[in-house]
Structures are given as structure tokens and as C-alpha cells.
Amino acid sequence: QVQLVESGGGLVQAGGSLRLSCAASGRTFSNYHMGWFRQAPGKEREFVAAISWRADNTYYADSVKGRFTIARDNAKNTVYLQMNSLKPEDTAVYYCAAARSPLPVLTRAGYDYWGQGTQVTVSS
């Protein structure tokens, strides 16, 4: 069992930046694949970014590539999502997730644990 808690959400203007954090507690393991998803009102939860805990391999959705950066600090069991050049369409609840797979996981069904989400609102 893994508990995930997101933080760092808020309100920013288009073009601004925001950094999200995901703190993991419980029995966590370095081979867990971590990811970020987001869900806008009336929309399905979509993949944003993912990172391997064993290696510095990262994956991004085309919509955020070049603007968002995912990182991790295994010593602190924490995953980050640095969001730059934010756009109004980035507005959503952002969720942290963990997958007990040694392989990359880029879909919702592949993740086993989820955080409660943190709201990100980008105004125009």
C-alpha cells in the first residue's frame, strides 16, 4: 500500500509557472513507476508525464512536451512536476499516481495508487 499526497496547486496567469509535489508514504519502492495525470471538468483523466524510479527516463504527453518537467527525489519519496509557460487549457485537477511495474506506464489503467489531486487554474 502506498499513500500519495499532492501539493503546490494554485491560480496563475497564462505564461506563468507552477511546481507540484507528490509525497509518498507507506511502503514505497524504488522500482515504482510514477506519473502525473490531469482531469478538467467534464473531461476524462489524461496522461501528463511519467518517470522511472530506477533511471532518469521521462515521458510526456505531446500537449505538455517542452513546457513541463517531471523529476523525482527518491531519498524523500517525492515526485515533482515543474510547469512552465502555462496555458488556460492546462487548467485541471492534477493527480499523482504510482504503478508497480518496472516498465513505463502511460495509461490510467496501469497505475495502482492515486493521490487526492490538487487544483491548477490558469487564467487568461
mmCIF file of C-alpha atoms in Angstrom:
data_model
loop_
_atom_site.group_PDB
_atom_site.id
_atom_site.type_symbol
_atom_site.label_atom_id
_atom_site.label_comp_id
_atom_site.label_asym_id
_atom_site.label_seq_id
_atom_site.Cartn_x
_atom_site.Cartn_y
_atom_site.Cartn_z
ATOM 1 C CA GLN A 1 0.000 0.000 0.000
ATOM 2 C CA VAL A 2 1.165 3.468 -0.931
ATOM 3 C CA GLN A 3 -0.306 6.810 0.055
ATOM 4 C CA LEU A 4 0.241 9.784 -2.245
ATOM 5 C CA VAL A 5 -0.373 13.422 -1.344
ATOM 6 C CA GLU A 6 -0.143 16.211 -3.911
ATOM 7 C CA SER A 7 0.541 19.859 -3.137
ATOM 8 C CA GLY A 8 1.532 23.065 -4.886
ATOM 9 C CA GLY A 9 -1.574 23.752 -6.931
ATOM 10 C CA GLY A 10 -2.994 27.229 -7.259
ATOM 11 C CA LEU A 11 -4.047 30.061 -9.531
ATOM 12 C CA VAL A 12 -1.641 31.534 -12.080
ATOM 13 C CA GLN A 13 -1.869 33.678 -15.186
ATOM 14 C CA ALA A 14 -1.168 32.321 -18.648
ATOM 15 C CA GLY A 15 2.566 32.167 -19.265
ATOM 16 C CA GLY A 16 3.340 31.667 -15.604
ATOM 17 C CA SER A 17 4.870 28.717 -13.776
ATOM 18 C CA LEU A 18 3.874 26.341 -11.024
ATOM 19 C CA ARG A 19 5.608 23.436 -9.294
ATOM 20 C CA LEU A 20 3.625 20.475 -7.997
ATOM 21 C CA SER A 21 4.889 17.989 -5.431
ATOM 22 C CA CYS A 22 3.784 14.446 -4.663
ATOM 23 C CA ALA A 23 4.874 12.974 -1.352
ATOM 24 C CA ALA A 24 4.666 9.205 -0.976
ATOM 25 C CA SER A 25 4.283 7.446 2.353
ATOM 26 C CA GLY A 26 3.955 3.857 3.443
ATOM 27 C CA ARG A 27 5.959 1.039 1.916
ATOM 28 C CA THR A 28 7.351 2.581 -1.236
ATOM 29 C CA PHE A 29 9.859 1.025 -3.577
ATOM 30 C CA SER A 30 12.398 2.476 -5.957
ATOM 31 C CA ASN A 31 11.130 0.386 -8.869
ATOM 32 C CA TYR A 32 7.685 2.012 -8.828
ATOM 33 C CA HIS A 33 6.932 3.976 -11.954
ATOM 34 C CA MET A 34 5.457 7.381 -11.108
ATOM 35 C CA GLY A 35 3.174 9.536 -13.174
ATOM 36 C CA TRP A 36 1.118 12.701 -13.306
ATOM 37 C CA PHE A 37 -2.386 12.889 -14.758
ATOM 38 C CA ARG A 38 -4.894 15.691 -15.006
ATOM 39 C CA GLN A 39 -8.646 15.963 -15.320
ATOM 40 C CA ALA A 40 -10.597 19.016 -16.439
ATOM 41 C CA PRO A 41 -14.326 19.432 -15.686
ATOM 42 C CA GLY A 42 -16.377 17.133 -17.889
ATOM 43 C CA LYS A 43 -13.258 15.538 -19.360
ATOM 44 C CA GLU A 44 -11.535 12.209 -18.875
ATOM 45 C CA ARG A 45 -8.392 11.940 -16.822
ATOM 46 C CA GLU A 46 -5.427 12.209 -19.196
ATOM 47 C CA PHE A 47 -1.762 11.347 -19.019
ATOM 48 C CA VAL A 48 0.654 14.226 -18.461
ATOM 49 C CA ALA A 49 4.080 12.836 -17.580
ATOM 50 C CA ALA A 50 5.826 9.810 -16.090
ATOM 51 C CA ILE A 51 9.225 8.915 -14.675
ATOM 52 C CA SER A 52 11.065 5.743 -13.710
ATOM 53 C CA TRP A 53 12.354 5.478 -10.142
ATOM 54 C CA ARG A 54 15.311 3.340 -11.251
ATOM 55 C CA ALA A 55 16.534 5.518 -14.089
ATOM 56 C CA ASP A 56 16.133 9.063 -15.293
ATOM 57 C CA ASN A 57 13.755 8.078 -18.075
ATOM 58 C CA THR A 58 10.911 10.509 -18.561
ATOM 59 C CA TYR A 59 7.810 10.557 -20.745
ATOM 60 C CA TYR A 60 5.498 13.407 -21.661
ATOM 61 C CA ALA A 61 2.206 13.965 -23.387
ATOM 62 C CA ASP A 62 2.604 15.911 -26.618
ATOM 63 C CA SER A 63 0.478 18.712 -25.203
ATOM 64 C CA VAL A 64 2.993 19.491 -22.433
ATOM 65 C CA LYS A 65 6.291 18.454 -24.006
ATOM 66 C CA GLY A 66 8.838 21.246 -23.767
ATOM 67 C CA ARG A 67 6.848 23.071 -21.088
ATOM 68 C CA PHE A 68 6.550 20.570 -18.229
ATOM 69 C CA THR A 69 9.347 18.688 -16.479
ATOM 70 C CA ILE A 70 8.922 15.687 -14.197
ATOM 71 C CA ALA A 71 11.573 14.883 -11.595
ATOM 72 C CA ARG A 72 11.992 12.727 -8.511
ATOM 73 C CA ASP A 73 13.890 12.629 -5.243
ATOM 74 C CA ASN A 74 13.974 9.018 -4.101
ATOM 75 C CA ALA A 75 15.564 9.913 -0.769
ATOM 76 C CA LYS A 76 12.437 11.914 0.028
ATOM 77 C CA ASN A 77 9.997 9.643 -1.828
ATOM 78 C CA THR A 78 8.800 12.693 -3.693
ATOM 79 C CA VAL A 79 7.910 13.377 -7.325
ATOM 80 C CA TYR A 80 7.697 16.852 -8.818
ATOM 81 C CA LEU A 81 6.064 18.411 -11.831
ATOM 82 C CA GLN A 82 7.514 21.731 -12.936
ATOM 83 C CA MET A 83 5.035 23.503 -15.190
ATOM 84 C CA ASN A 84 6.204 26.449 -17.281
ATOM 85 C CA SER A 85 4.536 28.545 -19.962
ATOM 86 C CA LEU A 86 1.155 27.574 -18.597
ATOM 87 C CA LYS A 87 -1.904 27.883 -20.804
ATOM 88 C CA PRO A 88 -5.593 28.155 -19.884
ATOM 89 C CA GLU A 89 -6.108 24.664 -21.311
ATOM 90 C CA ASP A 90 -3.770 23.339 -18.607
ATOM 91 C CA THR A 91 -6.470 24.100 -16.043
ATOM 92 C CA ALA A 92 -7.404 20.854 -14.309
ATOM 93 C CA VAL A 93 -7.101 18.795 -11.172
ATOM 94 C CA TYR A 94 -3.667 17.194 -11.239
ATOM 95 C CA TYR A 95 -3.187 13.714 -9.802
ATOM 96 C CA CYS A 96 -0.064 11.863 -8.804
ATOM 97 C CA ALA A 97 -0.033 8.101 -9.399
ATOM 98 C CA ALA A 98 2.215 5.106 -8.762
ATOM 99 C CA ALA A 99 2.494 1.915 -10.806
ATOM 100 C CA ARG A 100 4.118 -1.262 -9.503
ATOM 101 C CA SER A 101 5.634 -2.005 -12.870
ATOM 102 C CA PRO A 102 9.268 -1.991 -13.977
ATOM 103 C CA LEU A 103 8.107 -0.886 -17.413
ATOM 104 C CA PRO A 104 6.853 2.545 -18.480
ATOM 105 C CA VAL A 105 3.176 3.097 -17.721
ATOM 106 C CA LEU A 106 1.431 5.810 -19.698
ATOM 107 C CA THR A 107 -2.247 4.935 -19.190
ATOM 108 C CA ARG A 108 -4.636 5.296 -16.267
ATOM 109 C CA ALA A 109 -5.369 1.578 -16.088
ATOM 110 C CA GLY A 110 -1.720 0.795 -15.467
ATOM 111 C CA TYR A 111 -1.493 2.710 -12.196
ATOM 112 C CA ASP A 112 -2.253 1.131 -8.832
ATOM 113 C CA TYR A 113 -2.250 4.085 -6.422
ATOM 114 C CA TRP A 114 -3.567 7.627 -6.717
ATOM 115 C CA GLY A 115 -3.386 10.843 -4.767
ATOM 116 C CA GLN A 116 -6.362 13.048 -3.968
ATOM 117 C CA GLY A 117 -5.459 15.660 -6.565
ATOM 118 C CA THR A 118 -4.527 19.333 -6.484
ATOM 119 C CA GLN A 119 -6.287 22.090 -8.418
ATOM 120 C CA VAL A 120 -4.379 24.093 -11.023
ATOM 121 C CA THR A 121 -6.141 27.069 -12.582
ATOM 122 C CA VAL A 122 -4.597 29.137 -15.367
ATOM 123 C CA SER A 123 -6.321 32.410 -16.184
ATOM 124 C CA SER A 124 -6.156 34.256 -19.493
#
